[in-house]
PDB file of C-alpha atoms and ligand atoms in Angstrom:
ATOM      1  CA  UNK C 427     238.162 -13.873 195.515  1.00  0.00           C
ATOM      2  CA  UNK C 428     235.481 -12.696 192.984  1.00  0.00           C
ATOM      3  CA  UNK C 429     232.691 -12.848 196.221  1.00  0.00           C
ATOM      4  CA  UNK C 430     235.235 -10.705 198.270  1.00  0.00           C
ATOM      5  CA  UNK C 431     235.068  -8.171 195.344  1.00  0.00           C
ATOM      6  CA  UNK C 432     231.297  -8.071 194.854  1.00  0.00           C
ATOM      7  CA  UNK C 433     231.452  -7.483 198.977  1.00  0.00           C
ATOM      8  CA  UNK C 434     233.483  -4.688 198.238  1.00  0.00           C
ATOM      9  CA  UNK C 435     231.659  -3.203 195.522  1.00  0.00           C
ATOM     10  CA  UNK C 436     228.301  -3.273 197.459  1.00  0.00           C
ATOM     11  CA  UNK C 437     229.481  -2.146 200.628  1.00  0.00           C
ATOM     12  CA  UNK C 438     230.723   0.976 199.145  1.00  0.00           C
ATOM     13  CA  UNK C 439     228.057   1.405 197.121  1.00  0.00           C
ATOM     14  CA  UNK C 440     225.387   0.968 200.913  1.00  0.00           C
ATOM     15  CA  UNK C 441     228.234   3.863 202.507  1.00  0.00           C
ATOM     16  CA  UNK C 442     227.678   5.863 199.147  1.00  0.00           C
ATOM     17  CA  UNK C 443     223.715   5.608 199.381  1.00  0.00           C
ATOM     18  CA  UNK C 444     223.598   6.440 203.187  1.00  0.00           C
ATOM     19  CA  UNK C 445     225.382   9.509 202.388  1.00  0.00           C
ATOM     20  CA  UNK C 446     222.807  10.458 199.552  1.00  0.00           C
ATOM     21  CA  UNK C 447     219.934   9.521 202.107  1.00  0.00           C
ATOM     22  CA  UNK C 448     221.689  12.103 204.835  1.00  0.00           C
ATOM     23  CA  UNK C 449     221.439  14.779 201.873  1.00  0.00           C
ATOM     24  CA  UNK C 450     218.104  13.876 200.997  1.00  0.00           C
ATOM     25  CA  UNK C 451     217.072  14.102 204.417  1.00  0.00           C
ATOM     26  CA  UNK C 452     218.890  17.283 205.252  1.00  0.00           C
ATOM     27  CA  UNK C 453     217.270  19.044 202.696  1.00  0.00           C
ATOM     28  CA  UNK C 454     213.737  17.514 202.775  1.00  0.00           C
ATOM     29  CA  UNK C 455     213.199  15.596 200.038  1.00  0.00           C
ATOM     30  CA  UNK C 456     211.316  12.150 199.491  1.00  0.00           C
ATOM     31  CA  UNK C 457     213.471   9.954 196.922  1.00  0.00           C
ATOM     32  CA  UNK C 458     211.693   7.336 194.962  1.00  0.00           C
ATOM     33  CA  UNK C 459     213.422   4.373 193.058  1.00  0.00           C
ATOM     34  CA  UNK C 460     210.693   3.486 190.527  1.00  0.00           C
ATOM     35  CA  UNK C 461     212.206  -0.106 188.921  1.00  0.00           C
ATOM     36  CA  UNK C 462     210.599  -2.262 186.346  1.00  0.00           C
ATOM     37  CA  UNK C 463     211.611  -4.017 183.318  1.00  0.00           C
ATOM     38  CA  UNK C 464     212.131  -2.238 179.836  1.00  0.00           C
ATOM     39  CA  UNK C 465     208.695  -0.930 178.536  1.00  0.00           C
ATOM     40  CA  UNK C 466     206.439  -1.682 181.694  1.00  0.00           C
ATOM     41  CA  UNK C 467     205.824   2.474 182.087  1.00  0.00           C
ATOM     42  CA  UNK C 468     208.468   3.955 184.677  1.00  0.00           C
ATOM     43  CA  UNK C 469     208.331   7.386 182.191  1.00  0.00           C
ATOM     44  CA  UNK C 470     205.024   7.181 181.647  1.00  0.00           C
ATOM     45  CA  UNK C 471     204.149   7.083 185.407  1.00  0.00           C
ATOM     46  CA  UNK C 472     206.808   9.885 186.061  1.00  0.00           C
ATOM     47  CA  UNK C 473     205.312  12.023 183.213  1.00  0.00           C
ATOM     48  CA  UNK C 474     201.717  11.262 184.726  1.00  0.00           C
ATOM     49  CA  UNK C 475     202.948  12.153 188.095  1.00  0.00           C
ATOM     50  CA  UNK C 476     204.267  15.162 187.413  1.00  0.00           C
ATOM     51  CA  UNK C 477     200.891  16.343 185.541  1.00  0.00           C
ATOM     52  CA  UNK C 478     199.199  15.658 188.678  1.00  0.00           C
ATOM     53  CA  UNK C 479     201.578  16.898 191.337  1.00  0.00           C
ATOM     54  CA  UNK C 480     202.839  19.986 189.532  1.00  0.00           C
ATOM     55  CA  UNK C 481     202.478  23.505 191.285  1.00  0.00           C
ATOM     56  CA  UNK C 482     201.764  20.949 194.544  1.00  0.00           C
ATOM     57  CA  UNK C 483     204.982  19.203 194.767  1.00  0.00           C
ATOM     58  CA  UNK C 484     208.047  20.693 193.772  1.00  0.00           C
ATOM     59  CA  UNK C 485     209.644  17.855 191.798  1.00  0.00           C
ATOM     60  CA  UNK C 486     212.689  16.790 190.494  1.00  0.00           C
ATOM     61  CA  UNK C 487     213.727  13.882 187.893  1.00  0.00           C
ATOM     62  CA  UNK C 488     217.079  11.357 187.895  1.00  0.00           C
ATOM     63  CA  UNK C 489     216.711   9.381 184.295  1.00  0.00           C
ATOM     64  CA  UNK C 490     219.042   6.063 184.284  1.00  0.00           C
ATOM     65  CA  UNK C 491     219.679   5.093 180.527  1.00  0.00           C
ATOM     66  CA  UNK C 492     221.738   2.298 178.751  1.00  0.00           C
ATOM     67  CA  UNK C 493     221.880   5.325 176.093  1.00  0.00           C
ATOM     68  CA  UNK C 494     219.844   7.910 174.893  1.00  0.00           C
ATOM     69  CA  UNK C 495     218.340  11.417 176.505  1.00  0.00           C
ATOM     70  CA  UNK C 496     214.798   9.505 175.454  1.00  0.00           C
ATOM     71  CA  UNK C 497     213.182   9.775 178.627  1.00  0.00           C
ATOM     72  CA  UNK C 498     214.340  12.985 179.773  1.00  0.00           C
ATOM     73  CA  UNK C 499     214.203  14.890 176.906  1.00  0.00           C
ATOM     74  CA  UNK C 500     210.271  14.013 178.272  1.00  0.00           C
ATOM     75  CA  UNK C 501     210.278  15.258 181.610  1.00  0.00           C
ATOM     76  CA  UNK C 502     212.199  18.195 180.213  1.00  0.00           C
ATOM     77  CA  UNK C 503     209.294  19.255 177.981  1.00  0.00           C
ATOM     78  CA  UNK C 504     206.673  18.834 181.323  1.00  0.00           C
ATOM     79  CA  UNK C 505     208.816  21.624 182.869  1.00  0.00           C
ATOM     80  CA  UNK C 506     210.948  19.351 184.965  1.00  0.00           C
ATOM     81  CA  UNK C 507     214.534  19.982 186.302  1.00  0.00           C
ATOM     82  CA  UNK C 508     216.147  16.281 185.237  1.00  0.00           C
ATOM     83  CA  UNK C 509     219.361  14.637 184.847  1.00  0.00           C
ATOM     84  CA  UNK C 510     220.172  12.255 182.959  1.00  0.00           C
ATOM     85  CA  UNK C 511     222.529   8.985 183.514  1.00  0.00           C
ATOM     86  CA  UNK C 512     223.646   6.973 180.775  1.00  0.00           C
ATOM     87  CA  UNK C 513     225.276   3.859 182.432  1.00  0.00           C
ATOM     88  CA  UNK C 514     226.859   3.194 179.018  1.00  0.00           C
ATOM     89  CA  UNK C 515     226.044  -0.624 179.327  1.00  0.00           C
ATOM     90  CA  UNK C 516     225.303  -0.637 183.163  1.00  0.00           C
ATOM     91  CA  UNK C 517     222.143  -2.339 183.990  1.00  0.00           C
ATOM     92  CA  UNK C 518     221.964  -0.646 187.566  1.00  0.00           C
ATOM     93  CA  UNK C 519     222.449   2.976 188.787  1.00  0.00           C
ATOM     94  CA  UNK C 520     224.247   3.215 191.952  1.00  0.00           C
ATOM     95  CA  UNK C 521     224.546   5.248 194.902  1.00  0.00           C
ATOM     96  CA  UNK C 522     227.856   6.696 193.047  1.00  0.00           C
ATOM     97  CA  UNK C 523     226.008   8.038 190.144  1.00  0.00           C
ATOM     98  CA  UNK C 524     223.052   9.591 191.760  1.00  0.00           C
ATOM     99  CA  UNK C 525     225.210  11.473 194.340  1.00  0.00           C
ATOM    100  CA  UNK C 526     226.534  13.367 191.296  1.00  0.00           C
ATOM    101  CA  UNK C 527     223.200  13.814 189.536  1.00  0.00           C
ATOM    102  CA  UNK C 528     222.017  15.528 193.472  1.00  0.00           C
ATOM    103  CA  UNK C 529     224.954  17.551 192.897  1.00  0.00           C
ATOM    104  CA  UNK C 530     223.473  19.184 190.051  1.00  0.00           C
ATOM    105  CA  UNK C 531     219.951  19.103 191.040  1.00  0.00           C
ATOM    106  CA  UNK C 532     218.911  22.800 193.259  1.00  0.00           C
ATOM    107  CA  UNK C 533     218.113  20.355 196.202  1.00  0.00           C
ATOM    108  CA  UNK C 534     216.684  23.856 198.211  1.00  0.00           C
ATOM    109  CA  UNK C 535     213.701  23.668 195.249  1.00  0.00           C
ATOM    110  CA  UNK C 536     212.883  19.876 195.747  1.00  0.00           C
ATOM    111  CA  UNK C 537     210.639  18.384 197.428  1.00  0.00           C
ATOM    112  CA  UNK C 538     209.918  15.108 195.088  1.00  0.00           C
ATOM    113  CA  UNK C 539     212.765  13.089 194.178  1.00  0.00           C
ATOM    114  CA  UNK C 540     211.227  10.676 190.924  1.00  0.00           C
ATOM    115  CA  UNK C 541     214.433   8.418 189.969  1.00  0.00           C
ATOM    116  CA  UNK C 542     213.820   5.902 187.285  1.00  0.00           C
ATOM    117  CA  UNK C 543     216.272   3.187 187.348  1.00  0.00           C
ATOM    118  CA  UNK C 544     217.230   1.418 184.294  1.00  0.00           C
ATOM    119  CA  UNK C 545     214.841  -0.949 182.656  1.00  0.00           C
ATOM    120  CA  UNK C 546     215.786  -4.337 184.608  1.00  0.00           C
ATOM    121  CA  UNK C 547     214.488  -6.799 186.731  1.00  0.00           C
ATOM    122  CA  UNK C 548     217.269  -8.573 188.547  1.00  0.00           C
ATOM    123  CA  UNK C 549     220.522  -5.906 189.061  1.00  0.00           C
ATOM    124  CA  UNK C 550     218.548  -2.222 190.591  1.00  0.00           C
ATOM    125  CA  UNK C 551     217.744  -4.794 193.240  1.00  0.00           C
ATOM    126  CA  UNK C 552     220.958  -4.918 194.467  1.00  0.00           C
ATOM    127  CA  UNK C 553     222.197  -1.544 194.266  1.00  0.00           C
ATOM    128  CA  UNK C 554     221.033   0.999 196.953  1.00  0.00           C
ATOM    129  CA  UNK C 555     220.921   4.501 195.732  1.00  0.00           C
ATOM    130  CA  UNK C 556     219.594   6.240 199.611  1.00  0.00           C
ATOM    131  CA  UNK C 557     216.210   6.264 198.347  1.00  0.00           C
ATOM    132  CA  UNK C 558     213.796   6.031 200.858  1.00  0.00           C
ATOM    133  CA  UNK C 559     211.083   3.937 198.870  1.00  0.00           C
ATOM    134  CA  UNK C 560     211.080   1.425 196.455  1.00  0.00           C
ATOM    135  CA  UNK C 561     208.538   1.088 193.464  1.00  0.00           C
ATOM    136  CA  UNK C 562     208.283  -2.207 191.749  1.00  0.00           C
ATOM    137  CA  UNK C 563     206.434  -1.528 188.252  1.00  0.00           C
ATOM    138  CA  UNK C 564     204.996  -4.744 186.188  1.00  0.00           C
ATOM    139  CA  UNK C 565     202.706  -4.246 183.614  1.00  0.00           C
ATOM    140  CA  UNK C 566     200.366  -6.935 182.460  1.00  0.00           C
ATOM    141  CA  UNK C 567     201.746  -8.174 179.189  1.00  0.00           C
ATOM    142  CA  UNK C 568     204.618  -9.315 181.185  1.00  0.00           C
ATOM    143  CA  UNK C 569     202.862 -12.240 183.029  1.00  0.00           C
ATOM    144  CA  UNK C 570     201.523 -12.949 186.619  1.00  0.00           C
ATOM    145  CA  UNK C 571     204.399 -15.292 187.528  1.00  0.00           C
ATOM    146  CA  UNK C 572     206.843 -12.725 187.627  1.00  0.00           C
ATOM    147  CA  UNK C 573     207.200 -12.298 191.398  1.00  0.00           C
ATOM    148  CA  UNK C 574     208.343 -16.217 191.626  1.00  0.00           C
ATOM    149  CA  UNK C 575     210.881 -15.321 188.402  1.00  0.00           C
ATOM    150  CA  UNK C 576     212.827 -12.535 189.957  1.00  0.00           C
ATOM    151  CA  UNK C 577     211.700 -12.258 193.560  1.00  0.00           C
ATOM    152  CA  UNK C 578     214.286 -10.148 195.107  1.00  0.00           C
ATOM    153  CA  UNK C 579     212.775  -7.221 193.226  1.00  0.00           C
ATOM    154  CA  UNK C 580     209.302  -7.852 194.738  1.00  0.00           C
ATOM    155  CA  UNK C 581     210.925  -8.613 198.115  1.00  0.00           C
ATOM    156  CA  UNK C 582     212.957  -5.036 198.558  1.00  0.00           C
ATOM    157  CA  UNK C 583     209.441  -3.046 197.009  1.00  0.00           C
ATOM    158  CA  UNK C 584     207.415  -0.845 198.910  1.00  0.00           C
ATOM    159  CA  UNK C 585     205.055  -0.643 196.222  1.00  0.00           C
ATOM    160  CA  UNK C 586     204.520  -2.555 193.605  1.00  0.00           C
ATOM    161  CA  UNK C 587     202.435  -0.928 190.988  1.00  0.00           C
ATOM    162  CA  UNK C 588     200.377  -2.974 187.983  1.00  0.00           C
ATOM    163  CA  UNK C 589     200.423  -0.928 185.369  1.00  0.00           C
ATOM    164  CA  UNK C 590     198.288  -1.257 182.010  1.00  0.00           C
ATOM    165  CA  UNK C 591     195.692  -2.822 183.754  1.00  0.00           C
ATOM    166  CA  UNK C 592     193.210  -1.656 181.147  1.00  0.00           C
ATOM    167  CA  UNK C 593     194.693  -4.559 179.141  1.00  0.00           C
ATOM    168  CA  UNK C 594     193.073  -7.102 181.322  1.00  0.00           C
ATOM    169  CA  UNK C 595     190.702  -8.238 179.022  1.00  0.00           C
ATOM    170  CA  UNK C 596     193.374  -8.870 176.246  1.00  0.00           C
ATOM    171  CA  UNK C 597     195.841 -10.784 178.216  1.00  0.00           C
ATOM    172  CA  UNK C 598     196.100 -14.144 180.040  1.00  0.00           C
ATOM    173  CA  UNK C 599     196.914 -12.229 183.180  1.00  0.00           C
ATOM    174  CA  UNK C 600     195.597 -13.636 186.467  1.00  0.00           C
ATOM    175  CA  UNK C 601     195.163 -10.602 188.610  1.00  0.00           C
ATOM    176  CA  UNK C 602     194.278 -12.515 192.108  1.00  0.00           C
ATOM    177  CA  UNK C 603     197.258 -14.711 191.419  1.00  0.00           C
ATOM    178  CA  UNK C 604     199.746 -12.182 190.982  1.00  0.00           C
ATOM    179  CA  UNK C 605     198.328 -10.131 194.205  1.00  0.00           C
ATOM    180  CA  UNK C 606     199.015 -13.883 195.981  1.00  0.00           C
ATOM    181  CA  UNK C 607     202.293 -13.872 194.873  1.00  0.00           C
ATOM    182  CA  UNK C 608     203.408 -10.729 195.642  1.00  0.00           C
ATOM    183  CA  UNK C 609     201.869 -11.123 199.105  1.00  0.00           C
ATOM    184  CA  UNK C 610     203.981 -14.580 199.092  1.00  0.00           C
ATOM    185  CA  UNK C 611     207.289 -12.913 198.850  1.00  0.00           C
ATOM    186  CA  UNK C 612     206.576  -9.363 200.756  1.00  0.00           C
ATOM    187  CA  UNK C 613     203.572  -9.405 203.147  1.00  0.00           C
ATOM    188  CA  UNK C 614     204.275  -5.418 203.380  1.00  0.00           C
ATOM    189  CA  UNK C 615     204.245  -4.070 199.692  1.00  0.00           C
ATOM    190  CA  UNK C 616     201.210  -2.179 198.979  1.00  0.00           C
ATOM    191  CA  UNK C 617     200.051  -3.057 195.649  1.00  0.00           C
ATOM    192  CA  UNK C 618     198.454  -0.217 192.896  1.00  0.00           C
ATOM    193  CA  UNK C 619     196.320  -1.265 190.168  1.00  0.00           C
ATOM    194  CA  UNK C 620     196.589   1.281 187.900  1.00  0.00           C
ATOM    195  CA  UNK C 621     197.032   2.390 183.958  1.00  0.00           C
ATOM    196  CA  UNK C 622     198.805   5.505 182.431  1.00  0.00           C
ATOM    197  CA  UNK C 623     196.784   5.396 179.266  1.00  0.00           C
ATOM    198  CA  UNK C 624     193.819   5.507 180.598  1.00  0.00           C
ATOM    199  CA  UNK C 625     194.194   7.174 183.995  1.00  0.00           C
ATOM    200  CA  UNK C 626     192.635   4.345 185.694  1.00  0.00           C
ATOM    201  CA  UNK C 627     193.394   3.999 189.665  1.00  0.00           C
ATOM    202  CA  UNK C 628     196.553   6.535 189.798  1.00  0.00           C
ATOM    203  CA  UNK C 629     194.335   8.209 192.144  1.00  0.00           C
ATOM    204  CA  UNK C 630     195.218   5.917 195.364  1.00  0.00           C
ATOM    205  CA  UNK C 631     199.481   5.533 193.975  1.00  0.00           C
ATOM    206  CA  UNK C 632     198.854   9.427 194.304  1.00  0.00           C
ATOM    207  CA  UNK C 633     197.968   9.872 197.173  1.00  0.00           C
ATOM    208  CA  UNK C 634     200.336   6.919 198.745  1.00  0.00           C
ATOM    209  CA  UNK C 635     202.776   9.413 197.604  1.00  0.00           C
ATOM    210  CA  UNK C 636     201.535  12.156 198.873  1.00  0.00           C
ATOM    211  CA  UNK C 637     200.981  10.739 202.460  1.00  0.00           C
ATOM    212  CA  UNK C 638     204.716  10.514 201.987  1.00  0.00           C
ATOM    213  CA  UNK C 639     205.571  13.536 201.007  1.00  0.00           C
ATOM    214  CA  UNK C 640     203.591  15.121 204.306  1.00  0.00           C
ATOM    215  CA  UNK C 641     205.820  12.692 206.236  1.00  0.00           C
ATOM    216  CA  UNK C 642     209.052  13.649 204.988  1.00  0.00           C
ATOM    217  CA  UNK C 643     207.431  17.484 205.228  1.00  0.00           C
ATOM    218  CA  UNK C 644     206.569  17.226 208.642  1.00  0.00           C
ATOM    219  CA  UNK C 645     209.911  15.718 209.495  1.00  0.00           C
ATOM    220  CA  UNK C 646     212.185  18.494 207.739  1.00  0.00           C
ATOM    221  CA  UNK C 647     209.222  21.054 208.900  1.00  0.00           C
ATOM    222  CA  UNK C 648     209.494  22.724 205.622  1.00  0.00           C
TER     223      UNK C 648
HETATM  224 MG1   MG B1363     211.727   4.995 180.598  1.00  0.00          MG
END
């Protein structure tokens, strides 16, 4: 009984997301679902992204919360149209949710969808929202072995960013190992070595995205 319920849940949830994709597509726009655990640097790379991209990609921000306009009281201050979601004990979003936040986003003005799920590393996995990539943050004080710990996060990623990578010398972190394990679980994901603080290797996650964003542009012709 419970399994037919979950069934339920997540089917409605995958007819929920396709219907946020068909918007999404209709009007242009690349979606990203940037997931991590608490504290790895989803805000920080949004914030760092938008410095970059502004005046070159019109972007727009979806900020999933436990609590707290934290985060997007952030990406409000960089000039940023953003919603925020507080899942008020959800450790997800879903599909539900961000079809309202799209309803009060000017979709016409977008062409950069940044959605930071909530800090998690086992339930955004399930959850599609109509995105059309995946981001899989880990920063380095979190461990290498993290992609044999919760590998259905690593397995649905696109991308899988390292973030704080200027902390290599400080932490037992075995760089080659993680880039085996990753590789283990999802021979497709490209990986980023990068760090917010310092700036290092954003260069190649930015322009990953914006090779996608001429995709999605050349698709919608806009
Ligand atoms: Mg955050």
């Amino acid at each position: 009984m419970e399994i037919k319920v979950l069934q339920d849940i997540l089917s409605a949830n995958e007819a929920l997301a396709r219907n946020n994709r068909k918007l999404l597509d209709a009007n242009g726009i690349l979606a990203i679902n940037i997931m991590s655990s608490p504290g790895a640097g989803k805000t920080s790379l949004i914030l760092k992204t938008i410095n970059k991209l502004k005046g070159k990609a019109q972007i727009a921000v979806i900020e999933g919360d436990v609590a707290s306009t934290i985060d997007a009281d952030k990406v409000q201050k960089a000039g940023i149209p953003v919603v925020q979601i507080n899942t008020e004990g959800g450790c997800h979003l879903e599909a539900n949710m961000i079809s309202k936040a799209l309803s009060s986003l000017s979709l016409k003005d977008t062409d950069l969808l940044l959605i930071e799920n909530v800090g998690n590393l086992i339930c955004p996995a399930g959850f599609a929202l109509g995105e059309h990539k995946k981001v899989m943050l880990l920063s380095l004080p979190e461990g290498d072995d993290k992609p044999h710990k919760y590998p259905a996060m690593f397995t649905q990623a696109d991308v899988v960013v390292l973030n704080k990578i200027d902390l290599r010398s400080l932490v037992d972190f075995d760089v080659a190992a993680f880039h085996q394990a990753v590789t283990g679980v999802n021979i497709k994901a490209k990986i980023f070595e990068i760090s917010c603080k310092s700036g290092e290797g954003l260069e190649e996650w930015l322009s990953w995205l914006n090779d996608e964003l001429a995709l999605i542009r050349a698709k919608a012709r806009k």
